[in-house]
CSV table of C-alpha atoms and ligand atoms in Angstrom, one decimal:
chain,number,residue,atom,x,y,z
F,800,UNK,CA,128.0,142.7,121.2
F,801,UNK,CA,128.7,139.8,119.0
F,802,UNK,CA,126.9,136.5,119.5
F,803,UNK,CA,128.6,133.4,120.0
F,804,UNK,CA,128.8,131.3,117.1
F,805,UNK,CA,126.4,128.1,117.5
F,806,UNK,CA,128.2,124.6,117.9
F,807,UNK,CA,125.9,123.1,114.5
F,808,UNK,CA,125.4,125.8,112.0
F,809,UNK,CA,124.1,125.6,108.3
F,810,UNK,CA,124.3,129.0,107.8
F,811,UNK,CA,124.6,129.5,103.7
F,812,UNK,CA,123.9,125.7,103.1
F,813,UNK,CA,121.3,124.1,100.9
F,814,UNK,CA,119.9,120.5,101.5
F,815,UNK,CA,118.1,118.1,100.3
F,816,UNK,CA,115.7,116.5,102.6
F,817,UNK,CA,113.6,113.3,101.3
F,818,UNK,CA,110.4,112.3,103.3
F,819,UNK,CA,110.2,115.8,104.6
F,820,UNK,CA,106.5,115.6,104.5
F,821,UNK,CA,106.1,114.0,107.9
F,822,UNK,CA,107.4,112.4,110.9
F,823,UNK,CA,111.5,112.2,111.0
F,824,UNK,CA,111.4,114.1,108.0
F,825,UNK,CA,109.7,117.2,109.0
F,826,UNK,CA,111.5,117.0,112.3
F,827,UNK,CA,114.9,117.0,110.6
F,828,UNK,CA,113.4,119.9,108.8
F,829,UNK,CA,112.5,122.0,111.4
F,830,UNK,CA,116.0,121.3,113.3
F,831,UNK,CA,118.3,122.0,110.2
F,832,UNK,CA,116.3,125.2,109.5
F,833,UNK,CA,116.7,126.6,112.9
F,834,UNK,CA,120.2,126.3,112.3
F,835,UNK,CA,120.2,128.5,109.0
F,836,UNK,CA,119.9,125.2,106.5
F,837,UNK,CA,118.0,126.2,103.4
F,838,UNK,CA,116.1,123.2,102.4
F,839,UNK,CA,114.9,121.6,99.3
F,840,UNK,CA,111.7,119.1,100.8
F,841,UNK,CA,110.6,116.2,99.1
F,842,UNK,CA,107.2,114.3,99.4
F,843,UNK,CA,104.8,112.5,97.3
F,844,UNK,CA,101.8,115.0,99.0
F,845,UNK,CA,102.0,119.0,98.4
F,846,UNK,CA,99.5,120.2,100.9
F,847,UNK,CA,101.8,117.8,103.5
F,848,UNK,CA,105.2,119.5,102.4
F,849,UNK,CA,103.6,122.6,102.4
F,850,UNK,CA,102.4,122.2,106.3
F,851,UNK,CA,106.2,121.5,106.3
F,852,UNK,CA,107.6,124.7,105.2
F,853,UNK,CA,105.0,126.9,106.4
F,854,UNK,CA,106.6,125.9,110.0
F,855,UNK,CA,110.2,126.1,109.3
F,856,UNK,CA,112.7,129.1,109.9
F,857,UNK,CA,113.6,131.6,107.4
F,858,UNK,CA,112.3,132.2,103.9
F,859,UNK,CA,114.6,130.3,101.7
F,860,UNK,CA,113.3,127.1,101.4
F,861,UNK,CA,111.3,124.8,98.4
F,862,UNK,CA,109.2,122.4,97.8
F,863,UNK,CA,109.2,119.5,94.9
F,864,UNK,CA,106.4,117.1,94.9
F,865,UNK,CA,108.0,113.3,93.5
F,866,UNK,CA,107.4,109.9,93.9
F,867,UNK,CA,110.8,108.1,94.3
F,868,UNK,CA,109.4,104.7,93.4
F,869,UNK,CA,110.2,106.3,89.9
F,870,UNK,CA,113.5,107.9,90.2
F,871,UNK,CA,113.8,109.5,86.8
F,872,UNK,CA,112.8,112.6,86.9
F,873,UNK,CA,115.3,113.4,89.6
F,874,UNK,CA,118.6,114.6,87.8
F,875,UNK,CA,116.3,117.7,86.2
F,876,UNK,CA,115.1,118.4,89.2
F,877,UNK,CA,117.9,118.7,91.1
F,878,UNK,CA,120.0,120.2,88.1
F,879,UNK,CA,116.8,123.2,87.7
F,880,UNK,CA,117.3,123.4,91.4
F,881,UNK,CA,120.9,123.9,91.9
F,882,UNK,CA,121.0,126.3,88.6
F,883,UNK,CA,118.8,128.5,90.3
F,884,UNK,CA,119.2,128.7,93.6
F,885,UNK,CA,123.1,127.4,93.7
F,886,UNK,CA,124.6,124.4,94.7
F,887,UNK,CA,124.2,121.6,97.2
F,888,UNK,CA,125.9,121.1,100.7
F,889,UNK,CA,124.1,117.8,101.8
F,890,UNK,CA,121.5,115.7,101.6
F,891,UNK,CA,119.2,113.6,103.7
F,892,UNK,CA,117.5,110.7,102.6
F,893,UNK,CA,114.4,110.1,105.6
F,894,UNK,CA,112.1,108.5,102.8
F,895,UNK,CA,111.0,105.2,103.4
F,896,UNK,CA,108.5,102.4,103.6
F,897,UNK,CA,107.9,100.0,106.0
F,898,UNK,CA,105.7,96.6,105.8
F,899,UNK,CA,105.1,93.7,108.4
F,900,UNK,CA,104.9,90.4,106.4
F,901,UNK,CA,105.9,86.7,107.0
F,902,UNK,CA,108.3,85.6,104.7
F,903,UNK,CA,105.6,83.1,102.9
F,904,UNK,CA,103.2,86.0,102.2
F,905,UNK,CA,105.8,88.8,100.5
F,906,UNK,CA,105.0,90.4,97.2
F,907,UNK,CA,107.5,90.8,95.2
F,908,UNK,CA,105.6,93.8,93.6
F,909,UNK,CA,105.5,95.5,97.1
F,910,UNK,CA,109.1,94.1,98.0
F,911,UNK,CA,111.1,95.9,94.7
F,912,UNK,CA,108.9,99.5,95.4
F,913,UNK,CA,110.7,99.0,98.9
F,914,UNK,CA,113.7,98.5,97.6
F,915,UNK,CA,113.4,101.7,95.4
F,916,UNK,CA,112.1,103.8,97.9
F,917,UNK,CA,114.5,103.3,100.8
F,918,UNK,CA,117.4,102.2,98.8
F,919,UNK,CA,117.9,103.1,94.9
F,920,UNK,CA,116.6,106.1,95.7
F,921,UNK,CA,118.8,107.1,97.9
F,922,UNK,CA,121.7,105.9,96.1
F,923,UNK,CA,120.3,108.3,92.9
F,924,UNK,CA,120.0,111.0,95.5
F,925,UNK,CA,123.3,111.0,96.7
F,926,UNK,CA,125.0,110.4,93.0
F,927,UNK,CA,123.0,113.6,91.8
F,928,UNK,CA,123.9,115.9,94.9
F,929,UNK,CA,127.3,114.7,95.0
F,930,UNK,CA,127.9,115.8,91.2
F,931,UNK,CA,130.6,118.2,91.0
F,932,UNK,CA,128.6,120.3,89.4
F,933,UNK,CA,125.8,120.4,91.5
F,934,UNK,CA,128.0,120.2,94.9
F,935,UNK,CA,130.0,122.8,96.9
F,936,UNK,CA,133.3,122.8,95.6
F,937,UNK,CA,134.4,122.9,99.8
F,938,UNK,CA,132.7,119.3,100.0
F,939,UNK,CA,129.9,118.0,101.4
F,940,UNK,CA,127.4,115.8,103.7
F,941,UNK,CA,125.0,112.7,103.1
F,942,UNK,CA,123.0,111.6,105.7
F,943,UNK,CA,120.8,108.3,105.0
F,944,UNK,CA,118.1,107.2,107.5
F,945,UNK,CA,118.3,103.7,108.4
F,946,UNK,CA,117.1,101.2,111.3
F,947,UNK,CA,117.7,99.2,114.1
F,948,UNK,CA,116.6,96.4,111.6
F,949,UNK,CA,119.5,96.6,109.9
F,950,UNK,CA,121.5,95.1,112.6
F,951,UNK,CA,118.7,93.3,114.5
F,952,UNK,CA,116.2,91.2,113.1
F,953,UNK,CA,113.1,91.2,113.9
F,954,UNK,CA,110.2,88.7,112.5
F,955,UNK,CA,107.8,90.2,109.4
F,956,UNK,CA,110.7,92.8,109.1
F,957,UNK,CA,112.8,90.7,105.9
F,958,UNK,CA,112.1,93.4,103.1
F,959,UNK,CA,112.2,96.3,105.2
F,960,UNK,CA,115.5,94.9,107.2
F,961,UNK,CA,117.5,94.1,104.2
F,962,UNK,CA,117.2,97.4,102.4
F,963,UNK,CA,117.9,99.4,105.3
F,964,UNK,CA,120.7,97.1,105.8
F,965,UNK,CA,122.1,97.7,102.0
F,966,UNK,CA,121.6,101.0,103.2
F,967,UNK,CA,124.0,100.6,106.6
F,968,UNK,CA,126.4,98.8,104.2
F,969,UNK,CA,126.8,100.8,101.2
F,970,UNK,CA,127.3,104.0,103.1
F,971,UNK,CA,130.9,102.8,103.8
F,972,UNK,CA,131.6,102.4,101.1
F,973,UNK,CA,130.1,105.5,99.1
F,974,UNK,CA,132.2,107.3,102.3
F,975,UNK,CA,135.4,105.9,100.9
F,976,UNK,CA,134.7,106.8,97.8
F,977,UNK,CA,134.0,110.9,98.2
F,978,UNK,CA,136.5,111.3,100.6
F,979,UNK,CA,139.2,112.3,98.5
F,980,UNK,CA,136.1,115.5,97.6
F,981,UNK,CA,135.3,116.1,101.3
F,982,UNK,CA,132.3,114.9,101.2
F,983,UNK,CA,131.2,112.7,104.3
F,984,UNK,CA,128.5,109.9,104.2
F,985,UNK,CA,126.9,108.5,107.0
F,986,UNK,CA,123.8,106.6,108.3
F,987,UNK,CA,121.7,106.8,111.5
F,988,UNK,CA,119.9,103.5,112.7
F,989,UNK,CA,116.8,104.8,114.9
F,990,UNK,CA,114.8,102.4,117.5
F,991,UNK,CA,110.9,102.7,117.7
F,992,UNK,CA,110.0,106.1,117.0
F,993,UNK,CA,106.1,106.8,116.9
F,994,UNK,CA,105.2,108.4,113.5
F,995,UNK,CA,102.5,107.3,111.1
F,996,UNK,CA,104.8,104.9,109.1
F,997,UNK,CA,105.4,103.2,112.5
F,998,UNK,CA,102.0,103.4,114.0
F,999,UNK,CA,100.6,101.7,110.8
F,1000,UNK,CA,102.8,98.8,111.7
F,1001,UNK,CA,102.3,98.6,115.0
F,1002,UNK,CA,98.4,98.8,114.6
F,1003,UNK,CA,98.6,95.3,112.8
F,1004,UNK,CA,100.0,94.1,116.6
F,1005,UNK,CA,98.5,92.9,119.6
F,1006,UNK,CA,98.6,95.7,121.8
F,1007,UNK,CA,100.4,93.9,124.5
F,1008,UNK,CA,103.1,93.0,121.3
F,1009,UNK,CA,103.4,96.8,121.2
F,1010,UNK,CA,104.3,97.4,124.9
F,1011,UNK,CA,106.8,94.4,124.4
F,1012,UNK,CA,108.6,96.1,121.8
F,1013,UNK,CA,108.6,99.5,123.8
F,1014,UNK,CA,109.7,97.9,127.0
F,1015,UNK,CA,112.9,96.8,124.9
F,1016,UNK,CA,113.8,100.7,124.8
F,1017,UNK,CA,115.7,101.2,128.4
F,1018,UNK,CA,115.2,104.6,127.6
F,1019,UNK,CA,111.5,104.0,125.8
F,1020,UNK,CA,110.3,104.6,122.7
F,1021,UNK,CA,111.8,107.7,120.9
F,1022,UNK,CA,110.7,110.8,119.3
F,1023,UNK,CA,111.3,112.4,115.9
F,1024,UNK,CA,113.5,114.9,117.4
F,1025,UNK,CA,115.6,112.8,118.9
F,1026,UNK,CA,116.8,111.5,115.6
F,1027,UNK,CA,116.7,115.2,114.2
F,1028,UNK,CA,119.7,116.1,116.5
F,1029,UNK,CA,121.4,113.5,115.6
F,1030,UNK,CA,120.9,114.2,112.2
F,1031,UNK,CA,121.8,117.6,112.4
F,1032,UNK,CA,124.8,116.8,114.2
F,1033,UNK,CA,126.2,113.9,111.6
F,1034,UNK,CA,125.0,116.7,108.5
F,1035,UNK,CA,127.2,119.7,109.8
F,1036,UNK,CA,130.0,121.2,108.9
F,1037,UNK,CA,131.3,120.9,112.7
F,1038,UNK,CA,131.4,117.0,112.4
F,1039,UNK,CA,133.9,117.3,109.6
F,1040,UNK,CA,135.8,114.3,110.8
F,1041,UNK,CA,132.9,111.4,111.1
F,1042,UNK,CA,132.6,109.4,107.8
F,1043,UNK,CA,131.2,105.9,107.0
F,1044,UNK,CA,129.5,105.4,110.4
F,1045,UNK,CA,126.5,104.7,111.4
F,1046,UNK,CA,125.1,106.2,114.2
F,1047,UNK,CA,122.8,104.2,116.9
F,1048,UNK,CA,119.7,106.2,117.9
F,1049,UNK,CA,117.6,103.8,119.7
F,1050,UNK,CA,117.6,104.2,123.3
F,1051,UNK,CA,119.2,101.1,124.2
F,1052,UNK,CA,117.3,98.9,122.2
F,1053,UNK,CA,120.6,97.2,120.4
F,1054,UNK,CA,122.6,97.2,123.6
F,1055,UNK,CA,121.4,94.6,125.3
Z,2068,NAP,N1,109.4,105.5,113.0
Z,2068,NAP,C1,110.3,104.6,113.3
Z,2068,NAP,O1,110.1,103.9,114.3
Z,2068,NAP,C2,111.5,104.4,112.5
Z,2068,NAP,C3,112.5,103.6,113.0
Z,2068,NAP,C4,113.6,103.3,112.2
Z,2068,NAP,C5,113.8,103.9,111.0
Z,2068,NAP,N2,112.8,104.7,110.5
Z,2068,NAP,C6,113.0,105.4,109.2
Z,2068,NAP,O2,112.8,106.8,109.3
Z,2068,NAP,C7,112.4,107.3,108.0
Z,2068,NAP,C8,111.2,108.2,108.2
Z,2068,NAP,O3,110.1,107.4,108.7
Z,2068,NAP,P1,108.9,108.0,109.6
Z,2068,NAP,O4,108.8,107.1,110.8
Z,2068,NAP,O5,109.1,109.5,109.9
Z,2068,NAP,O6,107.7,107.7,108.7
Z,2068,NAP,P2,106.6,108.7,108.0
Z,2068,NAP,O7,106.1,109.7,108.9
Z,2068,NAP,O8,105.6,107.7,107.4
Z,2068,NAP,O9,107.4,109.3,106.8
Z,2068,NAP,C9,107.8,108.6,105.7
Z,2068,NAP,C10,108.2,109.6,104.6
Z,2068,NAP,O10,108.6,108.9,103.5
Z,2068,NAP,C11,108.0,109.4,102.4
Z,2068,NAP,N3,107.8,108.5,101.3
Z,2068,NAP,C12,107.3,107.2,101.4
Z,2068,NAP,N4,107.2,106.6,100.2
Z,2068,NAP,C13,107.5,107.6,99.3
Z,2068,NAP,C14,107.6,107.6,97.9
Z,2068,NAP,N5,107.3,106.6,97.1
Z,2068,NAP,N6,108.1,108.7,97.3
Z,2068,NAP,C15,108.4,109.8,98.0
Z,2068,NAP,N7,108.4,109.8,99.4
Z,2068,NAP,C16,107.9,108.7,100.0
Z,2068,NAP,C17,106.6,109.9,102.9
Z,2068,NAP,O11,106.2,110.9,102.0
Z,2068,NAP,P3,104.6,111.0,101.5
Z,2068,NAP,O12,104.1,112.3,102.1
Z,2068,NAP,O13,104.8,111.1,100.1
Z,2068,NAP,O14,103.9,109.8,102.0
Z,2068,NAP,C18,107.0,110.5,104.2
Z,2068,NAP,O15,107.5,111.8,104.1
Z,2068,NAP,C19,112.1,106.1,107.1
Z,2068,NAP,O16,113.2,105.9,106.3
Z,2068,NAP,C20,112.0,104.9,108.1
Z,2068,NAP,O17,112.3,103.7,107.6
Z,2068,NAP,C21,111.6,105.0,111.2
């Protein structure tokens, strides 16, 4: 009997999936591989990315341990990559870095490795995946994890909210750009989602702060696979009309 085809399917598509080492990122990985992705993760910490694969579906996936504060080394990479396992369908960049400050105590040191992590990075993803020779000739999707705090500010958040808002921004643009190749670029914003990168934050909070900022969820705090789906949904093929949007993931918290 034949099976029904699934409504999101990656079957025969590789991805590139930044941050995959935790949180999000290893959601996302779990949800794209259950749909037939084939994954390329990237993370600073082996043994991490490793504890990644070793719980994803099916046997084609790889690992590539890189810093992105240092960007350079990413064209061979990908290039070795693509050469010999064949070429890209999307990419996801989850990577990112957080840090509460006041505006009179920022580092600029800190404040430019945010920058490269959660935005040049991405942007040096996305031009190497997107190469025509490295990309499906059929086209493509990019997928860029953002945040609420692009679009609402929040205090000790500057850094963090204006590269995910260059982020939110310069999606629509890249969107405009590839369309004429088919290949689709879009962002998701997520709420308060508990990981480590949050938790860290949050632990530098008054505990009643914390269930302040959870109580501004309607639909409370979220989890990593709630933003998975989404992702999933925005990466796939069956989405092939959504471009240059970004997609609100935050259970309520910008409605209000
Ligand atoms: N959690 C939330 O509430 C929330 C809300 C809105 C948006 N986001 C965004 O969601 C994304 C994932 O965050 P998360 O909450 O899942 O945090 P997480 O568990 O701390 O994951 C962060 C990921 O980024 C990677 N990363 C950080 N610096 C890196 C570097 N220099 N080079 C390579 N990889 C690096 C980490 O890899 P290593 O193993 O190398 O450390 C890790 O895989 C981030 O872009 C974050 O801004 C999160």
């Amino acid at each position: 009997m034949l099976q029904p085809v699934p409504f999101i399917d990656f079957q025969g598509r590789r991805v590139v999936l930044s941050g995959a080492s935790s949180g999000i990122g290893r959601a996302i990985a779990i949800e794209l591989s259950n749909r037939g992705a084939q994954l390329l993760l990237l993370g600073r910490d082996e043994p991490r990315l490793q504890e990644t694969k070793a719980v994803l579906t099916g046997p084609e996936h790889a690992i590539a341990v890189v810093d992105l504060r240092d960007p350079s080394k990413l064209l061979s990479l990908l290039n070795n990559h693509a050469g010999q396992q064949g070429r890209f369908y999307g990419l996801c960049h989850c990577a990112g870095m957080v840090e509460t400050v006041p505006l009179n105590a920022i580092r600029l040191d800190k404040f430019r490795e945010m920058i490269e992590v959660n935005l040049v990075a991405g942007i040096e993803l996305a031009r190497i995946v997107s190469r025509r020779d490295l990309m499906r000739e059929d086209g493509g999707s990019l997928l860029f994890i953002s945040s609420v705090y692009a679009l609402a500010g929040m205090a000790g958040q500057i850094e963090y909210s204006a590269t995910k808002g260059a982020v939110t921004a310069g999606i629509r643009s890249m969107a405009i750009e590839l369309a004429r190749r088919q290949i689709r670029v879009n962002s998701i914003s997520p709420g308060l989602v508990h990981t480590k990168l949050s938790d860290n934050a949050l632990r530098r909070l008054d505990p009643l702060r914390v269930q302040q900022l959870e109580a501004l969820h309607p639909l409370g705090p979220g989890t990593p696979e709630d933003v998975a789906r989404a992702a999933a949904f925005l990466l796939a093929p069956e989405s092939r009309w959504i471009t240059g949007t970004d997609l609100i993931v935050d259970g309520g918290y910008t409605a209000q």
